[in-house]
């Protein structure tokens, strides 16, 4: 008798669950000629899709890369709550009427809804059945129209953004808009590179580390650095910094304060943690970064964390202004305002700019005055 172990049981129960849903699914009715366009996804699979397709996407990229909340399908309450959780994820504010409309969102599992609804929904990326991710290939075997937007990991972040933007906009039949967004993204980066030349001499490149220490649980300390395991920390990267965590990464993600003290970086970047609280914590008083007040909070919705087409060029500029303020003029605040006005027709308030730039959390950090609103500037 065959015995199933470990993850095999998960597959068995997942299959049974999907089969039971299929039994409840009404027979789909396909209109003749409804599949009139073909799109090649990120893994090279060509998929026929209907006109007037709506997209079930389970990440914020669809909004930032299409600006079309009206073309979302499978609008689960879970997705709305996730996006609202990022206080300064600006599309939530730009499309406030959509996110505040309870009738637009539902509590039902997106997959269950799709199995029972119309045939003009296209799933972009993986979807979730309870707590299990299901990829595009598996969804297509169920007769669901699905495309992979992620592809392999062998592409750069810029290539990933361009590919996603292209696929999303092809699905909803506005390919020219994708090129507009990609061109604006490239122009923003070109402007940044024209304004900033990172140093290449290791003496001029500070040692930097990312540290996580949640405000609500200081017992959980983690530390990270660059993405390449072979980095030695002796050479400057493209940002003009050196990886302070080199030599410690082989031990995995560090979870204790002692190793943060041992690394003793010149600059510390915090994700979502208030820099003021970090610098006041007695454990960190011996760190060079704390002595020099070179500890900074990066707001997750503004940083490159999500590879956001809206914010990634400005996140790179923000990092340069924080790390090498002597080499680049302070322009991030105005450029962010200009971007949202041009891209969305949305005027960022001073409060929103302060939030995007984590002004409050970084008010005691060295040199952060460059990100403050100008004296006498209107709060609107």
mmCIF file of C-alpha atoms in Angstrom:
data_model
loop_
_atom_site.group_PDB
_atom_site.id
_atom_site.type_symbol
_atom_site.label_atom_id
_atom_site.label_comp_id
_atom_site.label_asym_id
_atom_site.label_seq_id
_atom_site.Cartn_x
_atom_site.Cartn_y
_atom_site.Cartn_z
ATOM 1 C CA UNK A 1 0.000 0.000 0.000
ATOM 2 C CA UNK A 2 1.344 3.450 -0.925
ATOM 3 C CA UNK A 3 2.022 5.734 2.013
ATOM 4 C CA UNK A 4 1.920 9.524 1.713
ATOM 5 C CA UNK A 5 4.289 11.615 3.758
ATOM 6 C CA UNK A 6 4.608 15.301 4.654
ATOM 7 C CA UNK A 7 3.681 17.650 1.854
ATOM 8 C CA UNK A 8 2.074 14.837 -0.144
ATOM 9 C CA UNK A 9 -0.916 14.932 2.216
ATOM 10 C CA UNK A 10 -1.268 18.660 1.553
ATOM 11 C CA UNK A 11 -1.464 17.966 -2.187
ATOM 12 C CA UNK A 12 -4.042 15.224 -1.668
ATOM 13 C CA UNK A 13 -6.338 17.379 0.453
ATOM 14 C CA UNK A 14 -5.841 20.386 -1.831
ATOM 15 C CA UNK A 15 -6.821 18.290 -4.853
ATOM 16 C CA UNK A 16 -9.893 16.930 -3.095
ATOM 17 C CA UNK A 17 -10.890 20.442 -2.046
ATOM 18 C CA UNK A 18 -10.599 21.763 -5.587
ATOM 19 C CA UNK A 19 -12.541 18.802 -6.962
ATOM 20 C CA UNK A 20 -15.366 19.427 -4.498
ATOM 21 C CA UNK A 21 -15.502 23.051 -5.599
ATOM 22 C CA UNK A 22 -15.615 22.033 -9.232
ATOM 23 C CA UNK A 23 -18.643 19.858 -8.528
ATOM 24 C CA UNK A 24 -20.432 22.934 -7.196
ATOM 25 C CA UNK A 25 -19.415 25.111 -10.115
ATOM 26 C CA UNK A 26 -22.166 25.874 -12.632
ATOM 27 C CA UNK A 27 -21.375 24.992 -16.234
ATOM 28 C CA UNK A 28 -19.601 27.969 -17.826
ATOM 29 C CA UNK A 29 -21.212 29.558 -20.835
ATOM 30 C CA UNK A 30 -18.693 30.866 -23.330
ATOM 31 C CA UNK A 31 -19.830 33.356 -25.932
ATOM 32 C CA UNK A 32 -18.704 32.536 -29.480
ATOM 33 C CA UNK A 33 -15.569 34.431 -30.422
ATOM 34 C CA UNK A 34 -15.023 35.764 -26.914
ATOM 35 C CA UNK A 35 -11.370 34.723 -26.905
ATOM 36 C CA UNK A 36 -10.036 37.171 -29.461
ATOM 37 C CA UNK A 37 -6.627 38.067 -28.063
ATOM 38 C CA UNK A 38 -3.537 36.126 -27.074
ATOM 39 C CA UNK A 39 -0.937 37.168 -24.519
ATOM 40 C CA UNK A 40 2.399 35.561 -23.707
ATOM 41 C CA UNK A 41 3.029 35.440 -19.970
ATOM 42 C CA UNK A 42 6.279 35.742 -18.020
ATOM 43 C CA UNK A 43 7.122 32.065 -18.531
ATOM 44 C CA UNK A 44 6.572 32.155 -22.270
ATOM 45 C CA UNK A 45 3.114 30.530 -22.241
ATOM 46 C CA UNK A 46 0.652 32.001 -24.750
ATOM 47 C CA UNK A 47 -2.852 32.302 -23.332
ATOM 48 C CA UNK A 48 -6.056 33.320 -25.111
ATOM 49 C CA UNK A 49 -8.062 35.850 -23.161
ATOM 50 C CA UNK A 50 -11.480 37.468 -23.620
ATOM 51 C CA UNK A 51 -12.175 41.034 -24.604
ATOM 52 C CA UNK A 52 -13.132 43.308 -21.700
ATOM 53 C CA UNK A 53 -11.130 41.067 -19.388
ATOM 54 C CA UNK A 54 -11.103 41.822 -15.695
ATOM 55 C CA UNK A 55 -8.054 40.936 -13.635
ATOM 56 C CA UNK A 56 -7.825 39.047 -10.375
ATOM 57 C CA UNK A 57 -4.464 40.175 -9.026
ATOM 58 C CA UNK A 58 -3.278 39.576 -5.488
ATOM 59 C CA UNK A 59 -0.688 42.312 -5.030
ATOM 60 C CA UNK A 60 -0.497 46.089 -5.164
ATOM 61 C CA UNK A 61 1.375 46.076 -8.473
ATOM 62 C CA UNK A 62 -1.797 45.883 -10.536
ATOM 63 C CA UNK A 63 -2.937 49.286 -9.261
ATOM 64 C CA UNK A 64 0.437 51.002 -9.567
ATOM 65 C CA UNK A 65 1.071 49.484 -12.999
ATOM 66 C CA UNK A 66 -2.359 50.062 -14.595
ATOM 67 C CA UNK A 67 -4.167 52.793 -12.578
ATOM 68 C CA UNK A 68 -7.395 50.876 -13.233
ATOM 69 C CA UNK A 69 -9.141 49.693 -10.054
ATOM 70 C CA UNK A 70 -12.330 49.347 -12.131
ATOM 71 C CA UNK A 71 -10.785 46.384 -13.948
ATOM 72 C CA UNK A 72 -10.140 44.385 -10.789
ATOM 73 C CA UNK A 73 -12.085 41.159 -10.309
ATOM 74 C CA UNK A 74 -12.149 38.902 -7.266
ATOM 75 C CA UNK A 75 -11.908 41.895 -4.950
ATOM 76 C CA UNK A 76 -11.505 40.140 -1.628
ATOM 77 C CA UNK A 77 -11.712 41.910 1.712
ATOM 78 C CA UNK A 78 -8.362 40.320 2.546
ATOM 79 C CA UNK A 79 -6.663 42.230 -0.289
ATOM 80 C CA UNK A 80 -8.321 45.520 0.698
ATOM 81 C CA UNK A 81 -7.203 45.136 4.308
ATOM 82 C CA UNK A 82 -3.651 44.278 3.249
ATOM 83 C CA UNK A 83 -3.357 47.368 1.053
ATOM 84 C CA UNK A 84 -4.955 49.605 3.663
ATOM 85 C CA UNK A 85 -2.420 48.293 6.166
ATOM 86 C CA UNK A 86 0.306 50.205 4.336
ATOM 87 C CA UNK A 87 -0.687 53.649 5.485
ATOM 88 C CA UNK A 88 1.128 55.486 2.727
ATOM 89 C CA UNK A 89 0.474 53.127 -0.176
ATOM 90 C CA UNK A 90 -0.804 56.040 -2.206
ATOM 91 C CA UNK A 91 -3.232 54.301 -4.647
ATOM 92 C CA UNK A 92 -5.438 53.586 -1.609
ATOM 93 C CA UNK A 93 -5.713 57.348 -1.175
ATOM 94 C CA UNK A 94 -5.860 58.158 -4.879
ATOM 95 C CA UNK A 95 -8.743 55.694 -5.327
ATOM 96 C CA UNK A 96 -10.321 56.377 -1.949
ATOM 97 C CA UNK A 97 -13.868 56.056 -3.334
ATOM 98 C CA UNK A 98 -13.128 52.481 -4.436
ATOM 99 C CA UNK A 99 -11.466 51.399 -1.204
ATOM 100 C CA UNK A 100 -14.195 52.971 0.939
ATOM 101 C CA UNK A 101 -16.995 51.297 -1.017
ATOM 102 C CA UNK A 102 -17.895 48.172 1.003
ATOM 103 C CA UNK A 103 -20.130 46.880 -1.790
ATOM 104 C CA UNK A 104 -17.078 46.637 -4.050
ATOM 105 C CA UNK A 105 -15.364 44.077 -1.806
ATOM 106 C CA UNK A 106 -16.402 40.655 -0.470
ATOM 107 C CA UNK A 107 -15.317 38.091 2.085
ATOM 108 C CA UNK A 108 -15.519 35.032 -0.148
ATOM 109 C CA UNK A 109 -12.398 33.180 -1.218
ATOM 110 C CA UNK A 110 -11.370 34.656 -4.557
ATOM 111 C CA UNK A 111 -10.913 31.240 -6.150
ATOM 112 C CA UNK A 112 -14.354 30.061 -5.070
ATOM 113 C CA UNK A 113 -15.869 33.226 -6.496
ATOM 114 C CA UNK A 114 -14.071 32.801 -9.806
ATOM 115 C CA UNK A 115 -15.138 29.184 -10.152
ATOM 116 C CA UNK A 116 -18.769 30.242 -9.890
ATOM 117 C CA UNK A 117 -18.714 33.474 -11.866
ATOM 118 C CA UNK A 118 -18.364 34.765 -15.410
ATOM 119 C CA UNK A 119 -15.706 33.804 -17.893
ATOM 120 C CA UNK A 120 -14.105 37.210 -18.443
ATOM 121 C CA UNK A 121 -11.820 37.076 -15.378
ATOM 122 C CA UNK A 122 -8.105 36.522 -15.872
ATOM 123 C CA UNK A 123 -5.959 35.548 -12.904
ATOM 124 C CA UNK A 124 -2.592 37.295 -13.036
ATOM 125 C CA UNK A 125 -0.067 35.479 -10.884
ATOM 126 C CA UNK A 126 -0.748 32.902 -8.214
ATOM 127 C CA UNK A 127 -3.998 32.757 -6.284
ATOM 128 C CA UNK A 128 -4.854 31.358 -2.879
ATOM 129 C CA UNK A 129 -7.130 28.516 -1.862
ATOM 130 C CA UNK A 130 -7.394 28.803 1.908
ATOM 131 C CA UNK A 131 -3.675 29.013 2.788
ATOM 132 C CA UNK A 132 -2.233 27.352 -0.310
ATOM 133 C CA UNK A 133 -0.793 29.237 -3.271
ATOM 134 C CA UNK A 134 -1.821 27.871 -6.668
ATOM 135 C CA UNK A 135 0.226 28.839 -9.731
ATOM 136 C CA UNK A 136 -0.948 29.732 -13.217
ATOM 137 C CA UNK A 137 -0.172 26.264 -14.633
ATOM 138 C CA UNK A 138 -2.367 24.530 -12.051
ATOM 139 C CA UNK A 139 -5.172 27.039 -12.544
ATOM 140 C CA UNK A 140 -5.176 26.496 -16.300
ATOM 141 C CA UNK A 141 -5.672 22.749 -15.769
ATOM 142 C CA UNK A 142 -8.908 23.695 -13.979
ATOM 143 C CA UNK A 143 -10.104 25.646 -16.989
ATOM 144 C CA UNK A 144 -9.340 29.023 -15.426
ATOM 145 C CA UNK A 145 -7.673 31.707 -17.533
ATOM 146 C CA UNK A 146 -4.374 32.446 -15.797
ATOM 147 C CA UNK A 147 -1.061 34.070 -16.633
ATOM 148 C CA UNK A 148 2.231 34.099 -14.760
ATOM 149 C CA UNK A 149 3.486 37.652 -14.236
ATOM 150 C CA UNK A 150 6.547 36.819 -12.109
ATOM 151 C CA UNK A 151 8.450 34.338 -14.260
ATOM 152 C CA UNK A 152 11.895 33.298 -13.131
ATOM 153 C CA UNK A 153 14.126 35.050 -10.628
ATOM 154 C CA UNK A 154 16.900 35.533 -13.195
ATOM 155 C CA UNK A 155 15.826 39.061 -14.127
ATOM 156 C CA UNK A 156 16.613 42.395 -12.580
ATOM 157 C CA UNK A 157 14.051 44.335 -10.551
ATOM 158 C CA UNK A 158 13.726 46.803 -13.435
ATOM 159 C CA UNK A 159 13.025 43.993 -15.901
ATOM 160 C CA UNK A 160 10.476 42.490 -13.520
ATOM 161 C CA UNK A 161 8.629 45.806 -13.241
ATOM 162 C CA UNK A 162 8.612 46.339 -17.009
ATOM 163 C CA UNK A 163 7.394 42.793 -17.658
ATOM 164 C CA UNK A 164 4.609 42.968 -15.082
ATOM 165 C CA UNK A 165 3.482 46.366 -16.314
ATOM 166 C CA UNK A 166 3.376 45.140 -19.893
ATOM 167 C CA UNK A 167 1.383 41.970 -19.100
ATOM 168 C CA UNK A 168 -1.147 43.674 -16.833
ATOM 169 C CA UNK A 169 -1.867 46.355 -19.408
ATOM 170 C CA UNK A 170 -2.054 43.881 -22.281
ATOM 171 C CA UNK A 171 -4.704 41.937 -20.358
ATOM 172 C CA UNK A 172 -6.945 44.985 -20.028
ATOM 173 C CA UNK A 173 -6.100 46.108 -23.573
ATOM 174 C CA UNK A 174 -4.226 49.329 -22.873
ATOM 175 C CA UNK A 175 -0.671 48.440 -24.016
ATOM 176 C CA UNK A 176 0.230 52.043 -24.824
ATOM 177 C CA UNK A 177 -0.278 52.993 -21.176
ATOM 178 C CA UNK A 178 2.335 50.425 -20.162
ATOM 179 C CA UNK A 179 4.883 52.112 -22.388
ATOM 180 C CA UNK A 180 3.979 55.492 -20.891
ATOM 181 C CA UNK A 181 4.619 54.225 -17.359
ATOM 182 C CA UNK A 182 7.830 52.423 -18.305
ATOM 183 C CA UNK A 183 9.161 55.503 -20.119
ATOM 184 C CA UNK A 184 8.389 57.709 -17.103
ATOM 185 C CA UNK A 185 10.123 55.176 -14.831
ATOM 186 C CA UNK A 186 13.222 55.192 -17.046
ATOM 187 C CA UNK A 187 13.245 58.991 -17.161
ATOM 188 C CA UNK A 188 13.065 59.184 -13.363
ATOM 189 C CA UNK A 189 16.076 56.881 -13.080
ATOM 190 C CA UNK A 190 17.982 58.739 -15.802
ATOM 191 C CA UNK A 191 17.411 61.990 -13.939
ATOM 192 C CA UNK A 192 18.687 60.401 -10.735
ATOM 193 C CA UNK A 193 21.831 59.021 -12.368
ATOM 194 C CA UNK A 194 22.505 62.406 -13.945
ATOM 195 C CA UNK A 195 22.344 63.996 -10.479
ATOM 196 C CA UNK A 196 24.327 61.391 -8.545
ATOM 197 C CA UNK A 197 27.590 59.554 -9.081
ATOM 198 C CA UNK A 198 28.243 57.010 -6.340
ATOM 199 C CA UNK A 199 31.788 56.850 -4.943
ATOM 200 C CA UNK A 200 33.875 53.809 -5.812
ATOM 201 C CA UNK A 201 36.726 54.127 -3.314
ATOM 202 C CA UNK A 202 35.972 51.879 -0.297
ATOM 203 C CA UNK A 203 37.252 54.600 2.030
ATOM 204 C CA UNK A 204 34.371 56.801 0.881
ATOM 205 C CA UNK A 205 31.711 54.077 1.133
ATOM 206 C CA UNK A 206 30.152 53.639 4.603
ATOM 207 C CA UNK A 207 29.343 50.192 5.951
ATOM 208 C CA UNK A 208 25.578 49.711 6.035
ATOM 209 C CA UNK A 209 23.196 47.151 7.552
ATOM 210 C CA UNK A 210 19.452 46.684 7.621
ATOM 211 C CA UNK A 211 18.135 45.970 11.100
ATOM 212 C CA UNK A 212 14.659 44.870 12.076
ATOM 213 C CA UNK A 213 13.431 45.397 15.622
ATOM 214 C CA UNK A 214 9.643 45.781 15.792
ATOM 215 C CA UNK A 215 8.469 48.603 18.039
ATOM 216 C CA UNK A 216 5.981 46.288 19.724
ATOM 217 C CA UNK A 217 8.448 43.462 20.421
ATOM 218 C CA UNK A 218 12.063 44.419 20.918
ATOM 219 C CA UNK A 219 13.015 40.837 21.680
ATOM 220 C CA UNK A 220 12.814 40.095 17.939
ATOM 221 C CA UNK A 221 15.934 41.517 16.364
ATOM 222 C CA UNK A 222 17.025 40.586 12.853
ATOM 223 C CA UNK A 223 19.809 41.837 10.648
ATOM 224 C CA UNK A 224 20.373 41.716 6.910
ATOM 225 C CA UNK A 225 22.708 43.104 4.298
ATOM 226 C CA UNK A 226 23.260 42.637 0.574
ATOM 227 C CA UNK A 227 21.729 39.915 -1.539
ATOM 228 C CA UNK A 228 24.904 38.277 -2.841
ATOM 229 C CA UNK A 229 26.376 35.685 -0.433
ATOM 230 C CA UNK A 230 29.851 36.090 -1.918
ATOM 231 C CA UNK A 231 30.044 39.792 -1.057
ATOM 232 C CA UNK A 232 33.021 40.534 1.156
ATOM 233 C CA UNK A 233 32.026 43.975 2.296
ATOM 234 C CA UNK A 234 35.317 45.370 0.988
ATOM 235 C CA UNK A 235 34.010 46.791 -2.288
ATOM 236 C CA UNK A 236 31.549 49.615 -2.895
ATOM 237 C CA UNK A 237 28.208 48.659 -4.363
ATOM 238 C CA UNK A 238 26.261 50.732 -6.888
ATOM 239 C CA UNK A 239 24.782 52.807 -4.064
ATOM 240 C CA UNK A 240 28.180 53.842 -2.735
ATOM 241 C CA UNK A 241 28.017 51.642 0.385
ATOM 242 C CA UNK A 242 29.724 48.521 1.717
ATOM 243 C CA UNK A 243 27.875 45.568 3.171
ATOM 244 C CA UNK A 244 28.445 45.556 6.940
ATOM 245 C CA UNK A 245 26.862 42.119 7.331
ATOM 246 C CA UNK A 246 29.447 40.331 5.173
ATOM 247 C CA UNK A 247 30.975 37.526 7.190
ATOM 248 C CA UNK A 248 27.855 37.062 9.303
ATOM 249 C CA UNK A 249 25.405 36.092 6.566
ATOM 250 C CA UNK A 250 26.585 32.491 6.404
ATOM 251 C CA UNK A 251 25.017 31.987 9.818
ATOM 252 C CA UNK A 252 21.599 32.852 8.432
ATOM 253 C CA UNK A 253 19.320 35.651 9.450
ATOM 254 C CA UNK A 254 20.697 36.970 12.702
ATOM 255 C CA UNK A 255 18.296 37.055 15.627
ATOM 256 C CA UNK A 256 20.329 38.421 18.527
ATOM 257 C CA UNK A 257 21.425 41.881 19.591
ATOM 258 C CA UNK A 258 25.025 40.783 20.220
ATOM 259 C CA UNK A 259 25.699 40.253 16.536
ATOM 260 C CA UNK A 260 24.279 43.665 15.669
ATOM 261 C CA UNK A 261 26.783 45.095 18.130
ATOM 262 C CA UNK A 262 29.561 42.997 16.606
ATOM 263 C CA UNK A 263 28.806 44.222 13.092
ATOM 264 C CA UNK A 264 28.715 47.855 14.303
ATOM 265 C CA UNK A 265 27.752 49.472 10.970
ATOM 266 C CA UNK A 266 28.305 53.099 10.023
ATOM 267 C CA UNK A 267 24.671 53.425 8.896
ATOM 268 C CA UNK A 268 21.595 51.474 9.970
ATOM 269 C CA UNK A 269 18.427 51.244 7.892
ATOM 270 C CA UNK A 270 15.279 50.238 9.751
ATOM 271 C CA UNK A 271 12.185 48.840 8.043
ATOM 272 C CA UNK A 272 9.087 50.252 9.689
ATOM 273 C CA UNK A 273 10.821 50.834 13.047
ATOM 274 C CA UNK A 274 10.976 54.298 14.562
ATOM 275 C CA UNK A 275 14.589 55.500 14.400
ATOM 276 C CA UNK A 276 14.077 57.661 17.496
ATOM 277 C CA UNK A 277 13.109 54.660 19.611
ATOM 278 C CA UNK A 278 15.987 52.598 18.243
ATOM 279 C CA UNK A 279 18.535 55.268 19.144
ATOM 280 C CA UNK A 280 17.063 55.608 22.648
ATOM 281 C CA UNK A 281 17.279 51.870 23.373
ATOM 282 C CA UNK A 282 20.073 51.196 25.927
ATOM 283 C CA UNK A 283 21.252 48.143 23.974
ATOM 284 C CA UNK A 284 22.396 50.206 21.001
ATOM 285 C CA UNK A 285 24.252 53.036 22.747
ATOM 286 C CA UNK A 286 27.637 51.573 21.818
ATOM 287 C CA UNK A 287 26.959 51.533 18.065
ATOM 288 C CA UNK A 288 28.784 53.994 15.812
ATOM 289 C CA UNK A 289 25.587 54.626 13.862
ATOM 290 C CA UNK A 290 23.779 55.640 17.047
ATOM 291 C CA UNK A 291 26.621 57.933 18.175
ATOM 292 C CA UNK A 292 26.548 59.709 14.808
ATOM 293 C CA UNK A 293 22.713 59.501 14.608
ATOM 294 C CA UNK A 294 22.975 57.781 11.235
ATOM 295 C CA UNK A 295 19.974 55.544 11.874
ATOM 296 C CA UNK A 296 17.017 55.882 9.497
ATOM 297 C CA UNK A 297 13.503 54.555 9.161
ATOM 298 C CA UNK A 298 12.352 53.580 5.690
ATOM 299 C CA UNK A 299 8.556 53.600 5.209
ATOM 300 C CA UNK A 300 7.667 50.236 3.545
ATOM 301 C CA UNK A 301 5.188 51.789 1.100
ATOM 302 C CA UNK A 302 7.852 54.243 -0.117
ATOM 303 C CA UNK A 303 10.881 51.963 -0.230
ATOM 304 C CA UNK A 304 11.936 49.608 -3.008
ATOM 305 C CA UNK A 305 10.627 46.758 -0.860
ATOM 306 C CA UNK A 306 7.705 46.118 -3.221
ATOM 307 C CA UNK A 307 9.488 47.038 -6.460
ATOM 308 C CA UNK A 308 6.861 49.741 -6.812
ATOM 309 C CA UNK A 309 6.932 51.424 -10.237
ATOM 310 C CA UNK A 310 5.769 54.661 -8.597
ATOM 311 C CA UNK A 311 8.386 54.848 -5.879
ATOM 312 C CA UNK A 312 11.435 52.778 -6.699
ATOM 313 C CA UNK A 313 13.407 55.509 -8.536
ATOM 314 C CA UNK A 314 12.672 57.904 -5.672
ATOM 315 C CA UNK A 315 13.629 55.289 -3.088
ATOM 316 C CA UNK A 316 17.029 55.046 -4.791
ATOM 317 C CA UNK A 317 17.343 58.821 -4.705
ATOM 318 C CA UNK A 318 16.238 58.908 -1.051
ATOM 319 C CA UNK A 319 18.960 56.366 -0.172
ATOM 320 C CA UNK A 320 21.588 58.428 -1.968
ATOM 321 C CA UNK A 321 20.509 61.604 -0.162
ATOM 322 C CA UNK A 322 20.668 59.807 3.195
ATOM 323 C CA UNK A 323 23.978 58.035 2.592
ATOM 324 C CA UNK A 324 25.883 60.697 0.625
ATOM 325 C CA UNK A 325 24.114 64.035 1.219
ATOM 326 C CA UNK A 326 27.254 65.864 0.147
ATOM 327 C CA UNK A 327 27.012 64.409 -3.380
ATOM 328 C CA UNK A 328 23.392 65.095 -4.311
ATOM 329 C CA UNK A 329 20.971 67.995 -3.939
ATOM 330 C CA UNK A 330 17.787 67.559 -1.870
ATOM 331 C CA UNK A 331 15.044 66.992 -4.462
ATOM 332 C CA UNK A 332 13.079 63.915 -3.351
ATOM 333 C CA UNK A 333 10.211 65.766 -1.718
ATOM 334 C CA UNK A 334 9.422 67.923 -4.755
ATOM 335 C CA UNK A 335 9.973 65.087 -7.229
ATOM 336 C CA UNK A 336 7.478 62.874 -5.379
ATOM 337 C CA UNK A 337 4.883 65.628 -5.505
ATOM 338 C CA UNK A 338 5.531 66.189 -9.218
ATOM 339 C CA UNK A 339 5.292 62.468 -9.939
ATOM 340 C CA UNK A 340 1.914 61.883 -8.323
ATOM 341 C CA UNK A 341 0.508 65.018 -9.937
ATOM 342 C CA UNK A 342 1.667 63.873 -13.399
ATOM 343 C CA UNK A 343 0.891 60.163 -13.010
ATOM 344 C CA UNK A 344 -2.428 60.322 -11.136
ATOM 345 C CA UNK A 345 -3.515 63.945 -11.164
ATOM 346 C CA UNK A 346 -3.226 63.691 -7.374
ATOM 347 C CA UNK A 347 -1.834 66.461 -5.170
ATOM 348 C CA UNK A 348 0.189 65.099 -2.268
ATOM 349 C CA UNK A 349 -0.387 67.005 0.950
ATOM 350 C CA UNK A 350 2.467 67.907 3.268
ATOM 351 C CA UNK A 351 1.186 65.252 5.691
ATOM 352 C CA UNK A 352 1.360 62.603 2.959
ATOM 353 C CA UNK A 353 4.834 63.672 1.903
ATOM 354 C CA UNK A 354 5.950 63.570 5.542
ATOM 355 C CA UNK A 355 4.484 60.064 5.804
ATOM 356 C CA UNK A 356 6.117 58.786 2.627
ATOM 357 C CA UNK A 357 9.464 60.135 3.807
ATOM 358 C CA UNK A 358 9.028 59.014 7.453
ATOM 359 C CA UNK A 359 9.811 62.555 8.606
ATOM 360 C CA UNK A 360 8.465 62.057 12.122
ATOM 361 C CA UNK A 361 10.379 58.827 12.752
ATOM 362 C CA UNK A 362 13.606 60.317 11.359
ATOM 363 C CA UNK A 363 13.303 63.755 12.948
ATOM 364 C CA UNK A 364 16.350 63.096 15.176
ATOM 365 C CA UNK A 365 18.458 61.382 12.494
ATOM 366 C CA UNK A 366 21.537 63.112 11.093
ATOM 367 C CA UNK A 367 20.909 65.359 8.098
ATOM 368 C CA UNK A 368 17.226 64.568 7.806
ATOM 369 C CA UNK A 369 16.274 68.235 7.764
ATOM 370 C CA UNK A 370 16.734 68.109 3.996
ATOM 371 C CA UNK A 371 13.489 66.114 3.767
ATOM 372 C CA UNK A 372 11.421 68.508 5.880
ATOM 373 C CA UNK A 373 8.868 70.846 4.354
ATOM 374 C CA UNK A 374 10.315 74.292 3.673
ATOM 375 C CA UNK A 375 9.577 76.890 6.335
ATOM 376 C CA UNK A 376 6.406 78.761 5.549
ATOM 377 C CA UNK A 377 5.309 76.147 3.004
ATOM 378 C CA UNK A 378 1.564 75.465 2.949
ATOM 379 C CA UNK A 379 0.393 72.277 4.672
ATOM 380 C CA UNK A 380 -1.942 71.498 1.781
#
